[in-house]
Short mmCIF file of C-alpha atoms in Angstrom, two decimals:
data_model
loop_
_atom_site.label_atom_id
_atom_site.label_comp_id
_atom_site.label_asym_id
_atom_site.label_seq_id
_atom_site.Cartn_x
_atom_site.Cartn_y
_atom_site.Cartn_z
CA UNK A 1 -75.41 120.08 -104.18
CA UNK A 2 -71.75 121.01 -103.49
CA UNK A 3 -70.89 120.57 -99.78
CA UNK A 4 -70.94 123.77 -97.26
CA UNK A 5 -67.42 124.95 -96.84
CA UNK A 6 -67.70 126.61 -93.46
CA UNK A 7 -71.03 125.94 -90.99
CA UNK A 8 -71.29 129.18 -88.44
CA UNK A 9 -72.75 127.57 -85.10
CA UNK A 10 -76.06 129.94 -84.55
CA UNK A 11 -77.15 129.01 -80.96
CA UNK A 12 -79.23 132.04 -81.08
CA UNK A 13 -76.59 134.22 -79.16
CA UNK A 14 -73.46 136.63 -80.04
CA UNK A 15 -72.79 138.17 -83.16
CA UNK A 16 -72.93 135.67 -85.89
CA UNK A 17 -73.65 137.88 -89.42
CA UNK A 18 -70.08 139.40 -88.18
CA UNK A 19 -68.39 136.86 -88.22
CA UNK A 20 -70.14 135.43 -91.36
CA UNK A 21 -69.69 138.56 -93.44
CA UNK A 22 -65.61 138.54 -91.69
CA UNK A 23 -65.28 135.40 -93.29
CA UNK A 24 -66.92 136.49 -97.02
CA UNK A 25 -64.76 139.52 -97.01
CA UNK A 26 -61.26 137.14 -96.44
CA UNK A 27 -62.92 134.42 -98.50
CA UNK A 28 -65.80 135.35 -101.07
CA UNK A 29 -65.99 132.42 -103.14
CA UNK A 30 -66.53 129.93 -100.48
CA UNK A 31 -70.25 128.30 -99.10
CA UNK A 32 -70.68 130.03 -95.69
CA UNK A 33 -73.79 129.47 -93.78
CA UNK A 34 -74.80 130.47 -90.40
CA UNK A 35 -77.10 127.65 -89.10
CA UNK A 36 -79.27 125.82 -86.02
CA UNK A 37 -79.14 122.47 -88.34
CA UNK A 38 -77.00 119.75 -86.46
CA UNK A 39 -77.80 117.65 -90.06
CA UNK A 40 -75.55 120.94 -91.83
CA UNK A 41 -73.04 121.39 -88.75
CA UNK A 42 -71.99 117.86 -89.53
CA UNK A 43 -71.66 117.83 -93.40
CA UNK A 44 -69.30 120.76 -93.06
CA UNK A 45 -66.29 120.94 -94.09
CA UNK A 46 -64.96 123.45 -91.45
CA UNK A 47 -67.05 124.44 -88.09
CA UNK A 48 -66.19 128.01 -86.66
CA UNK A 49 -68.39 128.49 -82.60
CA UNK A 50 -68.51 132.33 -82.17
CA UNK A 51 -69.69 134.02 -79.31
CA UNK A 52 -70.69 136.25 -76.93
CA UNK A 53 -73.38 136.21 -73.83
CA UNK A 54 -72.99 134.23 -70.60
CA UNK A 55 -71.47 130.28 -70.14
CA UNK A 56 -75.24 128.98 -68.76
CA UNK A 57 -77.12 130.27 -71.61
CA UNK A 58 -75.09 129.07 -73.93
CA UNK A 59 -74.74 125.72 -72.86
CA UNK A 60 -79.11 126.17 -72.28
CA UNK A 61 -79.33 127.20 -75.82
CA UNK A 62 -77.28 124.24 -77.12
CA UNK A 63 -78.91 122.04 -75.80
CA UNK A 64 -82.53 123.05 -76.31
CA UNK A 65 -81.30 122.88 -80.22
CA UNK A 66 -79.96 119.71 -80.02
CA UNK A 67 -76.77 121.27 -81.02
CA UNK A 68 -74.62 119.41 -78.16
CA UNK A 69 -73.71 116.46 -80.16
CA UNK A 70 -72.78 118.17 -83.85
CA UNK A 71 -70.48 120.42 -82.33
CA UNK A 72 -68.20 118.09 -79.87
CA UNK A 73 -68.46 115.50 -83.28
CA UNK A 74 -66.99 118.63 -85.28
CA UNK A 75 -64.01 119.42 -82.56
CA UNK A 76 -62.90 115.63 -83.01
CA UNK A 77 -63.34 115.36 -86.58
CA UNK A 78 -62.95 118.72 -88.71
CA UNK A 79 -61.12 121.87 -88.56
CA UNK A 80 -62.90 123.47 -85.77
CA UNK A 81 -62.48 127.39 -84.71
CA UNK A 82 -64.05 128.15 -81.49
CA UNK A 83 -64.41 132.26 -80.31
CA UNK A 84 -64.48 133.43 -76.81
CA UNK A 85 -67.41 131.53 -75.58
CA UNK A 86 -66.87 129.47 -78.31
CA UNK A 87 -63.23 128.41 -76.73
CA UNK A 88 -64.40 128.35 -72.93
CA UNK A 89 -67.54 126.01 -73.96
CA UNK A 90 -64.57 123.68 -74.70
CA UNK A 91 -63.44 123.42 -70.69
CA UNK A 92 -65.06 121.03 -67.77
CA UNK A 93 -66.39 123.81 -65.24
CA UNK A 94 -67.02 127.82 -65.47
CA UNK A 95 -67.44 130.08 -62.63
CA UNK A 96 -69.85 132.11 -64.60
CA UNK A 97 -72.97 130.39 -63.43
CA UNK A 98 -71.36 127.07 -61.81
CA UNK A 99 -72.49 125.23 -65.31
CA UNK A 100 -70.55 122.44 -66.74
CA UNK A 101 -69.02 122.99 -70.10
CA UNK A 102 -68.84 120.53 -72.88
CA UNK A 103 -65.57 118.90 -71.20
CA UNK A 104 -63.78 118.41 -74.24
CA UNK A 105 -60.65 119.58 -72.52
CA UNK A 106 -59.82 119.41 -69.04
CA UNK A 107 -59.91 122.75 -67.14
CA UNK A 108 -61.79 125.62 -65.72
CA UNK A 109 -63.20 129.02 -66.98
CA UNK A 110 -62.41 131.48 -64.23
CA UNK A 111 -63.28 135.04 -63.70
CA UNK A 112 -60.69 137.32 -63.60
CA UNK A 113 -59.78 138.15 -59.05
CA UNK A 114 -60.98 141.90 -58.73
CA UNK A 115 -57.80 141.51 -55.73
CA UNK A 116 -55.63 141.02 -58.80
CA UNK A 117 -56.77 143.63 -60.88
CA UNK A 118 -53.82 146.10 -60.81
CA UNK A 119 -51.82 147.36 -63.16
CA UNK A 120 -47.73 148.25 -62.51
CA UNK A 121 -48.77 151.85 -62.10
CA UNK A 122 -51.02 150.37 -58.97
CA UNK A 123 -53.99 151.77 -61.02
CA UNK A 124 -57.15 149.66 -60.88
CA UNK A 125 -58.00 147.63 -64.24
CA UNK A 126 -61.84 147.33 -65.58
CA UNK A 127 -63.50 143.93 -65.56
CA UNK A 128 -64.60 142.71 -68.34
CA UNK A 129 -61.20 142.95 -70.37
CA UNK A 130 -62.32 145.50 -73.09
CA UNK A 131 -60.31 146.65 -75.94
CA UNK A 132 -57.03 145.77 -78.05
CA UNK A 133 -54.31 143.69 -75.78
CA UNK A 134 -51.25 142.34 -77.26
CA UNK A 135 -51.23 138.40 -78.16
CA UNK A 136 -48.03 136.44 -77.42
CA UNK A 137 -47.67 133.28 -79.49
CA UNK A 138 -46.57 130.54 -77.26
CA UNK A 139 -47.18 127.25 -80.20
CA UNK A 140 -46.02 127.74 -83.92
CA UNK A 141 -49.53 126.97 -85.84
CA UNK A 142 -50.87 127.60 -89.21
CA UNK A 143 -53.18 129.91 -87.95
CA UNK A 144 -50.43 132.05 -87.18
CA UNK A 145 -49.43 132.30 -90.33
CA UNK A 146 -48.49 136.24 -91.57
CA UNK A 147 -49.34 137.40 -88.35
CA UNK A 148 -46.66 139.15 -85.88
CA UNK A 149 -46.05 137.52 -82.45
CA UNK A 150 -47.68 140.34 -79.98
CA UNK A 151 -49.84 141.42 -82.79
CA UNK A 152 -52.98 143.27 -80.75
CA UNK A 153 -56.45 141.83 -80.87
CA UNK A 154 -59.58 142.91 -79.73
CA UNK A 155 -60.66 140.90 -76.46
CA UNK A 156 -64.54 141.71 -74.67
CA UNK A 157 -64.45 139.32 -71.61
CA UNK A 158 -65.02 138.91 -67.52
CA UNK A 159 -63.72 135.02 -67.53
CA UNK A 160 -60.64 133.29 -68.98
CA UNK A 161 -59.77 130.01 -69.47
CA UNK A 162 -57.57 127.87 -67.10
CA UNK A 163 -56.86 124.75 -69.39
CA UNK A 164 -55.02 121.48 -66.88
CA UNK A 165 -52.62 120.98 -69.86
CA UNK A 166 -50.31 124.05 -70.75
CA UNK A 167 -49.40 122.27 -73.68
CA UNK A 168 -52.88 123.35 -74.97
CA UNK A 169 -51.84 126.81 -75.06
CA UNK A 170 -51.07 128.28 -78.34
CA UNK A 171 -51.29 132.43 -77.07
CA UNK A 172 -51.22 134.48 -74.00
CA UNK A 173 -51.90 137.83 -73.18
CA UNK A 174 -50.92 140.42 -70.41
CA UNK A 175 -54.28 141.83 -68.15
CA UNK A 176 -52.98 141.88 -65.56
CA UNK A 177 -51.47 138.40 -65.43
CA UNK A 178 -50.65 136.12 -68.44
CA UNK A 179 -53.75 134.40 -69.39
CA UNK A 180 -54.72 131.88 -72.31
CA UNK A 181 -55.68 133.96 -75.48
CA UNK A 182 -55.87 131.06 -77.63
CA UNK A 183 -55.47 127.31 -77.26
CA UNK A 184 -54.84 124.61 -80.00
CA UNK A 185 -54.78 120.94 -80.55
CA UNK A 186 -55.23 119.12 -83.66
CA UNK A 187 -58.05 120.47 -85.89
CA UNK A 188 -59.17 122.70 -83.17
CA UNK A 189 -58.33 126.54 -82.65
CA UNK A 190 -60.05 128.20 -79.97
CA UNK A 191 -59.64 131.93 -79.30
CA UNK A 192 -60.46 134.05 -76.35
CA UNK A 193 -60.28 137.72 -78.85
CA UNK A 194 -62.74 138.43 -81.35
CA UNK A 195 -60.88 138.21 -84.72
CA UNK A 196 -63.85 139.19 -86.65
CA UNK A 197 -63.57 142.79 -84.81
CA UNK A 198 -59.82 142.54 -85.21
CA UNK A 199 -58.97 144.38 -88.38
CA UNK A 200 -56.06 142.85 -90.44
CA UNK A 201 -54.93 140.74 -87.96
CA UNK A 202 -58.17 138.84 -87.32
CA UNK A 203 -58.86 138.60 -91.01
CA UNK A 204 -55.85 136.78 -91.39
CA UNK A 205 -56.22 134.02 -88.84
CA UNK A 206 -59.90 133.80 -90.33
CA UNK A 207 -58.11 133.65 -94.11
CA UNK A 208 -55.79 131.23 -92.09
CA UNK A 209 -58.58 128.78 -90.79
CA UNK A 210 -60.24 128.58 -94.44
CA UNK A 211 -56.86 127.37 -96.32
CA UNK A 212 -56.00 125.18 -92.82
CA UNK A 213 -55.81 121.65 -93.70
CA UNK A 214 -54.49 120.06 -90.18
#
């Protein structure tokens, strides 16, 4: 039996046949799978944590899978692509429900200061973050590849991440303040946008994380 290609995390949140069917449009001759199986997670080759829903039920959910363990084993040893909560999972702390994350990096998951939330106009901006924002590439990366620096992505979001080490940012973007989009060390890319609602742009980082061979 030929070895899965790409294992989609299902902690039985967000919108996982998206992101599978994302992948089998950029990719269609590779083994995708979404799956619960930490067995499966951990004979990938590549691991990709999408996600949407709140920090405490995710965190609940991995755990009462017994899903903990496979996926901090797959951010040290595989190309790993982690989406929205899939990147703030990554951090110590989040506001959003006082919970611990999985403390792979240091840092906090903050939600964005309704004091803060002005725009130059003096208008007040919507929390969550909803819609296509510009993404300013602060690292050069593979997944980068083909796409243009402040191309737009499509973000859904109340919290942001606050990583300790800026050299773990690999993208900002502008709401109202500069905040990370996108982090990267290693074999792990962690985004804060959606890139399987992201037209070409997300297609291509997905394309880019298949062919990525950090």
């Amino acid at each position: 039996m030929s070895r899965l290609q790409v294992a989609i995390v299902d902690y039985g949140m967000g919108n996982l046949r998206s992101v599978a069917n994302a992948f089998k449009a950029v990719a269609p001759s590779i083994s995708v799978a979404v799956t619960s199986d930490p067995e499966q997670i951990a004979q990938a080759e590549r691991v990709v944590f999408p996600g949407q829903g709140a920090m405490p039920d995710c965190i609940r959910e991995l755990d009462a899978r017994d899903l903990r363990q496979a996926v901090i084993m797959a951010t040290k040893q595989k190309p790993f692509l982690g989406i929205c909560i899939g990147l703030q999972m990554l951090f110590e702390h989040s506001e959003e429900g006082n919970v611990p994350g999985l403390g792979v990096y240091p840092g906090q998951v903050k939600r964005f200061p309704s004091e803060c939330m002005i725009d130059v106009n003096g208008a007040k901006l919507k929390v969550p973050h909803m819609g296509w924002s510009q993404v300013h590439q602060t690292q050069t990366h593979a997944l980068w590849a083909d796409i243009p620096d402040q191309a737009r992505f499509y973000y859904v979001h109340s919290y942001y991440v606050a990583p300790d080490e800026v050299g773990l940012t690999a993208a900002t973007t502008a709401y109202p303040f500069d905040f990370t989009g996108a982090i990267a060390r290693d074999n792990v890319f962690a985004v804060q946008f959606h890139p399987e609602k992201s037209a070409a742009a997300g297609l291509q980082l997905l394309d880019n994380f298949v062919n990525w061979k950090p």
